[in-house]
PDB file of C-alpha atoms in Angstrom:
ATOM      1  CA  MET B 212     -11.332  20.223  15.669  1.00  0.00           C
ATOM      2  CA  ARG B 213     -12.881  24.002  16.547  1.00  0.00           C
ATOM      3  CA  ASN B 214     -16.513  22.396  17.330  1.00  0.00           C
ATOM      4  CA  GLU B 215     -14.625  19.662  19.345  1.00  0.00           C
ATOM      5  CA  ILE B 216     -12.989  22.678  21.285  1.00  0.00           C
ATOM      6  CA  LYS B 217     -16.470  24.450  21.649  1.00  0.00           C
ATOM      7  CA  ASN B 218     -18.348  21.493  23.088  1.00  0.00           C
ATOM      8  CA  LYS B 219     -15.244  20.358  25.279  1.00  0.00           C
ATOM      9  CA  GLY B 220     -12.654  21.782  27.517  1.00  0.00           C
ATOM     10  CA  TRP B 221      -9.142  21.760  26.928  1.00  0.00           C
ATOM     11  CA  ASN B 222      -8.014  19.208  29.321  1.00  0.00           C
ATOM     12  CA  GLU B 223     -10.819  16.674  28.188  1.00  0.00           C
ATOM     13  CA  ILE B 224      -9.833  16.638  24.914  1.00  0.00           C
ATOM     14  CA  LYS B 225      -6.332  15.874  26.230  1.00  0.00           C
ATOM     15  CA  THR B 226      -7.753  13.131  28.401  1.00  0.00           C
ATOM     16  CA  ASN B 227      -9.582  11.639  25.199  1.00  0.00           C
ATOM     17  CA  ASP B 228      -6.348  11.769  23.212  1.00  0.00           C
ATOM     18  CA  SER B 229      -4.468   9.932  26.065  1.00  0.00           C
ATOM     19  CA  TRP B 230      -7.185   7.184  25.752  1.00  0.00           C
ATOM     20  CA  ALA B 231      -6.871   6.726  22.281  1.00  0.00           C
ATOM     21  CA  ILE B 232      -3.159   5.555  22.983  1.00  0.00           C
ATOM     22  CA  PHE B 233      -4.664   2.273  23.831  1.00  0.00           C
ATOM     23  CA  LYS B 234      -6.978   1.989  20.263  1.00  0.00           C
ATOM     24  CA  ILE B 235      -3.759   2.857  18.626  1.00  0.00           C
ATOM     25  CA  MET B 236      -1.615  -0.191  20.772  1.00  0.00           C
ATOM     26  CA  GLY B 237      -4.360  -2.535  19.843  1.00  0.00           C
ATOM     27  CA  GLU B 238      -4.221  -1.738  16.430  1.00  0.00           C
ATOM     28  CA  PHE B 239      -0.681  -2.486  16.086  1.00  0.00           C
ATOM     29  CA  VAL B 240      -0.928  -5.745  18.281  1.00  0.00           C
ATOM     30  CA  ASN B 241      -3.823  -7.015  16.230  1.00  0.00           C
ATOM     31  CA  GLY B 242      -1.944  -6.308  12.912  1.00  0.00           C
ATOM     32  CA  TYR B 243       1.339  -8.003  13.920  1.00  0.00           C
ATOM     33  CA  GLU B 244      -0.376 -10.823  14.981  1.00  0.00           C
ATOM     34  CA  LYS B 245      -2.178 -11.756  11.737  1.00  0.00           C
ATOM     35  CA  LEU B 246      -0.187 -10.581   9.310  1.00  0.00           C
ATOM     36  CA  SER B 247       3.060 -12.159  10.746  1.00  0.00           C
ATOM     37  CA  LYS B 248       1.583 -15.261  10.271  1.00  0.00           C
ATOM     38  CA  ILE B 249       0.865 -14.847   5.946  1.00  0.00           C
ATOM     39  CA  GLY B 250       4.194 -15.449   4.287  1.00  0.00           C
ATOM     40  CA  PRO B 251       5.742 -13.142   1.629  1.00  0.00           C
ATOM     41  CA  CYS B 252       2.997 -10.660  -0.100  1.00  0.00           C
ATOM     42  CA  VAL B 253       2.913  -7.774  -2.600  1.00  0.00           C
ATOM     43  CA  SER B 254       0.860  -4.986  -1.759  1.00  0.00           C
ATOM     44  CA  ILE B 255      -1.093  -3.571  -4.880  1.00  0.00           C
ATOM     45  CA  PHE B 256      -2.216   0.081  -4.665  1.00  0.00           C
ATOM     46  CA  GLY B 257      -4.739   2.196  -6.786  1.00  0.00           C
ATOM     47  CA  SER B 258      -7.625   4.066  -7.013  1.00  0.00           C
ATOM     48  CA  ALA B 259     -11.019   3.375  -5.352  1.00  0.00           C
ATOM     49  CA  ARG B 260     -12.827   4.944  -8.118  1.00  0.00           C
ATOM     50  CA  THR B 261     -12.084   2.630 -10.845  1.00  0.00           C
ATOM     51  CA  LYS B 262     -14.725   0.622 -12.092  1.00  0.00           C
ATOM     52  CA  PRO B 263     -14.604  -2.967 -13.135  1.00  0.00           C
ATOM     53  CA  ASP B 264     -14.887  -2.164 -16.749  1.00  0.00           C
ATOM     54  CA  HIS B 265     -11.744  -0.212 -16.925  1.00  0.00           C
ATOM     55  CA  LYS B 266      -8.425  -1.265 -18.472  1.00  0.00           C
ATOM     56  CA  TYR B 267      -6.719  -0.910 -15.319  1.00  0.00           C
ATOM     57  CA  TYR B 268      -8.903  -2.688 -12.925  1.00  0.00           C
ATOM     58  CA  LYS B 269      -8.537  -5.582 -15.700  1.00  0.00           C
ATOM     59  CA  LEU B 270      -4.544  -4.834 -15.348  1.00  0.00           C
ATOM     60  CA  ALA B 271      -4.741  -5.315 -11.869  1.00  0.00           C
ATOM     61  CA  GLU B 272      -6.426  -8.493 -11.520  1.00  0.00           C
ATOM     62  CA  GLU B 273      -4.147  -9.796 -13.904  1.00  0.00           C
ATOM     63  CA  VAL B 274      -0.899  -8.540 -12.465  1.00  0.00           C
ATOM     64  CA  ALA B 275      -2.174 -10.093  -8.871  1.00  0.00           C
ATOM     65  CA  ALA B 276      -3.084 -13.540 -10.649  1.00  0.00           C
ATOM     66  CA  LYS B 277       0.641 -13.569 -11.856  1.00  0.00           C
ATOM     67  CA  ILE B 278       1.755 -12.527  -8.701  1.00  0.00           C
ATOM     68  CA  VAL B 279       0.153 -15.673  -6.782  1.00  0.00           C
ATOM     69  CA  ASP B 280       1.428 -17.948  -9.290  1.00  0.00           C
ATOM     70  CA  HIS B 281       4.810 -16.966  -8.724  1.00  0.00           C
ATOM     71  CA  GLY B 282       3.897 -17.757  -4.822  1.00  0.00           C
ATOM     72  CA  TYR B 283       3.599 -14.772  -3.348  1.00  0.00           C
ATOM     73  CA  GLY B 284       0.492 -13.276  -1.542  1.00  0.00           C
ATOM     74  CA  VAL B 285      -1.502 -10.093  -2.139  1.00  0.00           C
ATOM     75  CA  ILE B 286      -2.006  -7.695   0.351  1.00  0.00           C
ATOM     76  CA  THR B 287      -5.022  -4.276  -1.103  1.00  0.00           C
ATOM     77  CA  GLY B 288      -6.412  -1.522   1.154  1.00  0.00           C
ATOM     78  CA  GLY B 289      -9.389  -3.678   1.380  1.00  0.00           C
ATOM     79  CA  GLY B 290     -11.787  -1.458  -0.721  1.00  0.00           C
ATOM     80  CA  PRO B 291     -13.414  -1.157  -4.103  1.00  0.00           C
ATOM     81  CA  GLY B 292     -11.955  -0.388  -7.524  1.00  0.00           C
ATOM     82  CA  ILE B 293      -8.200  -1.221  -7.716  1.00  0.00           C
ATOM     83  CA  MET B 294      -8.157  -2.603  -4.459  1.00  0.00           C
ATOM     84  CA  GLU B 295     -10.717  -4.971  -5.383  1.00  0.00           C
ATOM     85  CA  ALA B 296      -9.337  -5.932  -8.701  1.00  0.00           C
ATOM     86  CA  GLY B 297      -6.259  -7.108  -6.751  1.00  0.00           C
ATOM     87  CA  ASN B 298      -7.928  -9.103  -3.807  1.00  0.00           C
ATOM     88  CA  LYS B 299     -10.092 -10.626  -7.116  1.00  0.00           C
ATOM     89  CA  GLY B 300      -7.277 -11.744  -8.924  1.00  0.00           C
ATOM     90  CA  ALA B 301      -5.527 -13.112  -5.771  1.00  0.00           C
ATOM     91  CA  HIS B 302      -8.724 -14.925  -5.110  1.00  0.00           C
ATOM     92  CA  ILE B 303      -9.507 -16.298  -8.012  1.00  0.00           C
ATOM     93  CA  ALA B 304      -6.026 -17.600  -8.508  1.00  0.00           C
ATOM     94  CA  GLY B 305      -6.163 -19.436  -5.291  1.00  0.00           C
ATOM     95  CA  GLY B 306      -3.667 -17.226  -3.419  1.00  0.00           C
ATOM     96  CA  THR B 307      -3.431 -15.597  -0.082  1.00  0.00           C
ATOM     97  CA  SER B 308      -6.237 -12.409  -0.181  1.00  0.00           C
ATOM     98  CA  VAL B 309      -4.981  -9.902   2.278  1.00  0.00           C
ATOM     99  CA  GLY B 310      -7.524  -6.700   2.787  1.00  0.00           C
ATOM    100  CA  LEU B 311      -6.140  -3.670   5.414  1.00  0.00           C
ATOM    101  CA  ASN B 312      -9.327  -1.633   5.676  1.00  0.00           C
ATOM    102  CA  ILE B 313      -9.714   1.949   6.426  1.00  0.00           C
ATOM    103  CA  GLU B 314     -12.886   3.235   7.958  1.00  0.00           C
ATOM    104  CA  LEU B 315     -13.772   6.481   5.507  1.00  0.00           C
ATOM    105  CA  PRO B 316     -16.697   8.574   5.351  1.00  0.00           C
ATOM    106  CA  PHE B 317     -16.795   7.772   1.629  1.00  0.00           C
ATOM    107  CA  GLU B 318     -15.635   5.397  -1.023  1.00  0.00           C
ATOM    108  CA  GLN B 319     -14.189   2.792   1.370  1.00  0.00           C
ATOM    109  CA  HIS B 320     -15.909  -0.618   2.299  1.00  0.00           C
ATOM    110  CA  ASP B 321     -15.207  -4.343   2.189  1.00  0.00           C
ATOM    111  CA  ASN B 322     -14.630  -5.998  -1.073  1.00  0.00           C
ATOM    112  CA  PRO B 323     -15.643  -9.582  -1.059  1.00  0.00           C
ATOM    113  CA  TYR B 324     -12.650 -11.292  -2.891  1.00  0.00           C
ATOM    114  CA  ILE B 325     -10.312 -10.926   0.601  1.00  0.00           C
ATOM    115  CA  ASP B 326      -9.982 -14.027   2.744  1.00  0.00           C
ATOM    116  CA  SER B 327     -12.293 -14.288   5.833  1.00  0.00           C
ATOM    117  CA  ASP B 328      -9.148 -14.579   8.318  1.00  0.00           C
ATOM    118  CA  LYS B 329      -7.161 -11.979   6.614  1.00  0.00           C
ATOM    119  CA  SER B 330      -9.580  -8.838   6.835  1.00  0.00           C
ATOM    120  CA  LEU B 331      -8.201  -6.467   9.034  1.00  0.00           C
ATOM    121  CA  ASP B 332      -9.771  -2.913   9.876  1.00  0.00           C
ATOM    122  CA  PHE B 333      -8.049   0.132  11.140  1.00  0.00           C
ATOM    123  CA  ASP B 334      -9.031   3.808  12.285  1.00  0.00           C
ATOM    124  CA  TYR B 335      -5.722   5.160  12.288  1.00  0.00           C
ATOM    125  CA  PHE B 336      -4.380   5.794   8.411  1.00  0.00           C
ATOM    126  CA  PHE B 337      -0.618   5.905  10.179  1.00  0.00           C
ATOM    127  CA  VAL B 338      -0.679   2.339  11.999  1.00  0.00           C
ATOM    128  CA  ARG B 339      -2.242   0.667   8.538  1.00  0.00           C
ATOM    129  CA  LYS B 340       0.854   2.298   6.700  1.00  0.00           C
ATOM    130  CA  VAL B 341       2.973   0.787   8.966  1.00  0.00           C
ATOM    131  CA  MET B 342       1.509  -2.657   8.205  1.00  0.00           C
ATOM    132  CA  PHE B 343       1.744  -2.390   4.694  1.00  0.00           C
ATOM    133  CA  VAL B 344       5.361  -1.704   4.686  1.00  0.00           C
ATOM    134  CA  LYS B 345       6.391  -4.304   7.042  1.00  0.00           C
ATOM    135  CA  TYR B 346       4.915  -7.262   5.825  1.00  0.00           C
ATOM    136  CA  SER B 347       5.267  -6.196   2.019  1.00  0.00           C
ATOM    137  CA  GLN B 348       7.892  -7.533  -0.164  1.00  0.00           C
ATOM    138  CA  GLY B 349       7.129  -5.176  -2.986  1.00  0.00           C
ATOM    139  CA  PHE B 350       4.663  -2.210  -3.918  1.00  0.00           C
ATOM    140  CA  VAL B 351       2.760  -2.863  -7.118  1.00  0.00           C
ATOM    141  CA  VAL B 352       1.289   1.031  -7.703  1.00  0.00           C
ATOM    142  CA  MET B 353      -1.520   1.137 -10.307  1.00  0.00           C
ATOM    143  CA  PRO B 354      -2.704   4.346 -11.167  1.00  0.00           C
ATOM    144  CA  GLY B 355      -4.966   6.152  -8.075  1.00  0.00           C
ATOM    145  CA  GLY B 356      -5.303   9.811  -6.297  1.00  0.00           C
ATOM    146  CA  PHE B 357      -3.766  11.281  -3.224  1.00  0.00           C
ATOM    147  CA  GLY B 358      -4.018   8.371  -1.211  1.00  0.00           C
ATOM    148  CA  THR B 359      -1.824   5.988  -3.815  1.00  0.00           C
ATOM    149  CA  LEU B 360       0.690   8.967  -3.948  1.00  0.00           C
ATOM    150  CA  ASP B 361       0.547   9.314  -0.331  1.00  0.00           C
ATOM    151  CA  GLU B 362       1.760   5.358  -0.034  1.00  0.00           C
ATOM    152  CA  LEU B 363       4.443   5.734  -3.151  1.00  0.00           C
ATOM    153  CA  PHE B 364       6.183   8.629  -1.819  1.00  0.00           C
ATOM    154  CA  GLU B 365       6.247   7.439   2.011  1.00  0.00           C
ATOM    155  CA  ALA B 366       7.897   3.939   0.896  1.00  0.00           C
ATOM    156  CA  ILE B 367      10.291   5.772  -1.449  1.00  0.00           C
ATOM    157  CA  THR B 368      11.278   7.926   1.714  1.00  0.00           C
ATOM    158  CA  LEU B 369      11.793   5.355   3.824  1.00  0.00           C
ATOM    159  CA  ILE B 370      13.975   3.267   1.798  1.00  0.00           C
ATOM    160  CA  GLN B 371      15.739   6.299   0.548  1.00  0.00           C
ATOM    161  CA  THR B 372      16.673   7.314   4.564  1.00  0.00           C
ATOM    162  CA  HIS B 373      17.177   3.884   5.060  1.00  0.00           C
ATOM    163  CA  LYS B 374      14.673   3.325   7.557  1.00  0.00           C
ATOM    164  CA  ILE B 375      13.625   0.301   6.106  1.00  0.00           C
ATOM    165  CA  GLU B 376      15.042  -2.492   3.748  1.00  0.00           C
ATOM    166  CA  THR B 377      14.990  -2.018  -0.247  1.00  0.00           C
ATOM    167  CA  PHE B 378      12.268  -3.618  -2.080  1.00  0.00           C
ATOM    168  CA  PRO B 379      10.883  -3.383  -5.474  1.00  0.00           C
ATOM    169  CA  ILE B 380       8.562   0.028  -6.309  1.00  0.00           C
ATOM    170  CA  ILE B 381       6.895  -0.547  -9.475  1.00  0.00           C
ATOM    171  CA  LEU B 382       4.741   1.726 -11.121  1.00  0.00           C
ATOM    172  CA  VAL B 383       2.113   0.026 -13.513  1.00  0.00           C
ATOM    173  CA  GLY B 384       0.564   1.944 -16.413  1.00  0.00           C
ATOM    174  CA  LYS B 385       3.397   4.219 -18.428  1.00  0.00           C
ATOM    175  CA  GLU B 386       0.741   6.241 -19.945  1.00  0.00           C
ATOM    176  CA  PHE B 387      -0.334   7.406 -16.272  1.00  0.00           C
ATOM    177  CA  TRP B 388       2.679   7.456 -14.894  1.00  0.00           C
ATOM    178  CA  GLY B 389       5.048   8.731 -17.479  1.00  0.00           C
ATOM    179  CA  GLY B 390       4.008  12.578 -16.720  1.00  0.00           C
ATOM    180  CA  LEU B 391       4.754  12.317 -13.009  1.00  0.00           C
ATOM    181  CA  MET B 392       8.390  10.409 -13.522  1.00  0.00           C
ATOM    182  CA  ASP B 393       9.149  13.208 -16.539  1.00  0.00           C
ATOM    183  CA  TRP B 394       8.661  15.847 -13.477  1.00  0.00           C
ATOM    184  CA  VAL B 395      10.742  14.005 -10.933  1.00  0.00           C
ATOM    185  CA  LYS B 396      13.550  13.715 -13.275  1.00  0.00           C
ATOM    186  CA  SER B 397      13.405  17.261 -14.253  1.00  0.00           C
ATOM    187  CA  THR B 398      12.125  19.165 -11.568  1.00  0.00           C
ATOM    188  CA  LEU B 399      13.237  17.201  -8.676  1.00  0.00           C
ATOM    189  CA  LEU B 400      16.588  15.988  -9.762  1.00  0.00           C
ATOM    190  CA  GLY B 401      17.220  18.954 -12.403  1.00  0.00           C
ATOM    191  CA  ALA B 402      17.118  21.222  -8.957  1.00  0.00           C
ATOM    192  CA  GLY B 403      19.481  18.743  -6.847  1.00  0.00           C
ATOM    193  CA  ASN B 404      16.467  18.215  -4.551  1.00  0.00           C
ATOM    194  CA  ILE B 405      17.083  14.008  -5.097  1.00  0.00           C
ATOM    195  CA  SER B 406      19.856  12.285  -6.215  1.00  0.00           C
ATOM    196  CA  GLU B 407      20.117  10.098  -9.506  1.00  0.00           C
ATOM    197  CA  LYS B 408      20.334   6.769  -7.478  1.00  0.00           C
ATOM    198  CA  ASP B 409      16.942   7.624  -5.723  1.00  0.00           C
ATOM    199  CA  LEU B 410      15.513   6.896  -9.217  1.00  0.00           C
ATOM    200  CA  ASP B 411      16.931   3.394  -9.318  1.00  0.00           C
ATOM    201  CA  LEU B 412      14.498   2.499  -6.448  1.00  0.00           C
ATOM    202  CA  ILE B 413      11.105   3.267  -8.849  1.00  0.00           C
ATOM    203  CA  HIS B 414      10.537   1.026 -11.953  1.00  0.00           C
ATOM    204  CA  LEU B 415       8.062   2.069 -14.777  1.00  0.00           C
ATOM    205  CA  VAL B 416       6.360  -1.157 -16.644  1.00  0.00           C
ATOM    206  CA  ASP B 417       3.282  -1.679 -18.433  1.00  0.00           C
ATOM    207  CA  SER B 418       2.689  -5.756 -18.101  1.00  0.00           C
ATOM    208  CA  GLY B 419       2.000  -8.454 -15.389  1.00  0.00           C
ATOM    209  CA  ASP B 420       4.844 -10.177 -16.957  1.00  0.00           C
ATOM    210  CA  GLU B 421       7.214  -7.357 -16.363  1.00  0.00           C
ATOM    211  CA  VAL B 422       6.050  -6.877 -12.536  1.00  0.00           C
ATOM    212  CA  ILE B 423       7.201 -10.646 -12.106  1.00  0.00           C
ATOM    213  CA  ASP B 424      10.610 -10.269 -13.751  1.00  0.00           C
ATOM    214  CA  ILE B 425      11.367  -7.564 -11.266  1.00  0.00           C
ATOM    215  CA  LEU B 426      10.127  -8.944  -8.272  1.00  0.00           C
ATOM    216  CA  ASN B 427      11.962 -12.389  -9.255  1.00  0.00           C
ATOM    217  CA  ASN B 428      15.148 -10.636 -10.341  1.00  0.00           C
ATOM    218  CA  PHE B 429      15.118  -8.681  -7.206  1.00  0.00           C
ATOM    219  CA  TYR B 430      15.023 -11.615  -4.878  1.00  0.00           C
ATOM    220  CA  LYS B 431      17.169 -13.716  -6.526  1.00  0.00           C
ATOM    221  CA  GLU B 432      19.829 -11.546  -4.533  1.00  0.00           C
ATOM    222  CA  TYR B 433      18.393 -12.385  -1.088  1.00  0.00           C
ATOM    223  CA  ASP B 434      17.601 -15.321   0.883  1.00  0.00           C
ATOM    224  CA  LEU B 435      13.682 -14.670   1.009  1.00  0.00           C
ATOM    225  CA  SER B 436      11.737 -16.225  -1.530  1.00  0.00           C
ATOM    226  CA  PRO B 437       7.965 -17.350  -1.759  1.00  0.00           C
ATOM    227  CA  ASN B 438       6.943 -20.126   0.439  1.00  0.00           C
ATOM    228  CA  PHE B 439       3.238 -21.096  -0.093  1.00  0.00           C
TER     229      PHE B 439
END
């Protein structure tokens, strides 16, 4: 930002910001048009750095295949690691495989398991995050880093504040997520910064079968059901 100010005047910077609105609008329009046609899907999040021989990569692939077998599609961030595993599991199982790619200076590149007509590219994180929330019937959160935590806590916040409808948020990997959940219970709940019922929004599991049970049991109470 400082370098930009040195090279450009303030009015020029603000003018460029105004023109960026049209690119943001374009990303929203393109996302809405494509994703409105995909049917019920579940988003899978996790680290871009997870290697194909890692147990969590293999578990994410298994979870994605089970999700597809039960009639849902899979949405990921479209990159490597856990995202690739999610798209791979969906692709091999013959289901819908969606990738919402973000342009980054490192880590991110499209994986080869996304359906050719369901790969979207974004410059803006906030537009991409809207698409995840709007077109997902559930979040499956595999072990990851700051980006994964960002998606997780934004979804919880939006549900907690009734800005979006409730959907299942499922943390996969008790060994990985257990410490975080212990801290949430002991520190956040203990300090009175969240309520007991907020904890009901989050499920902690270890297997694909548990993920499917949570999704299916949740949507038995709603008219929505998988349709492809």
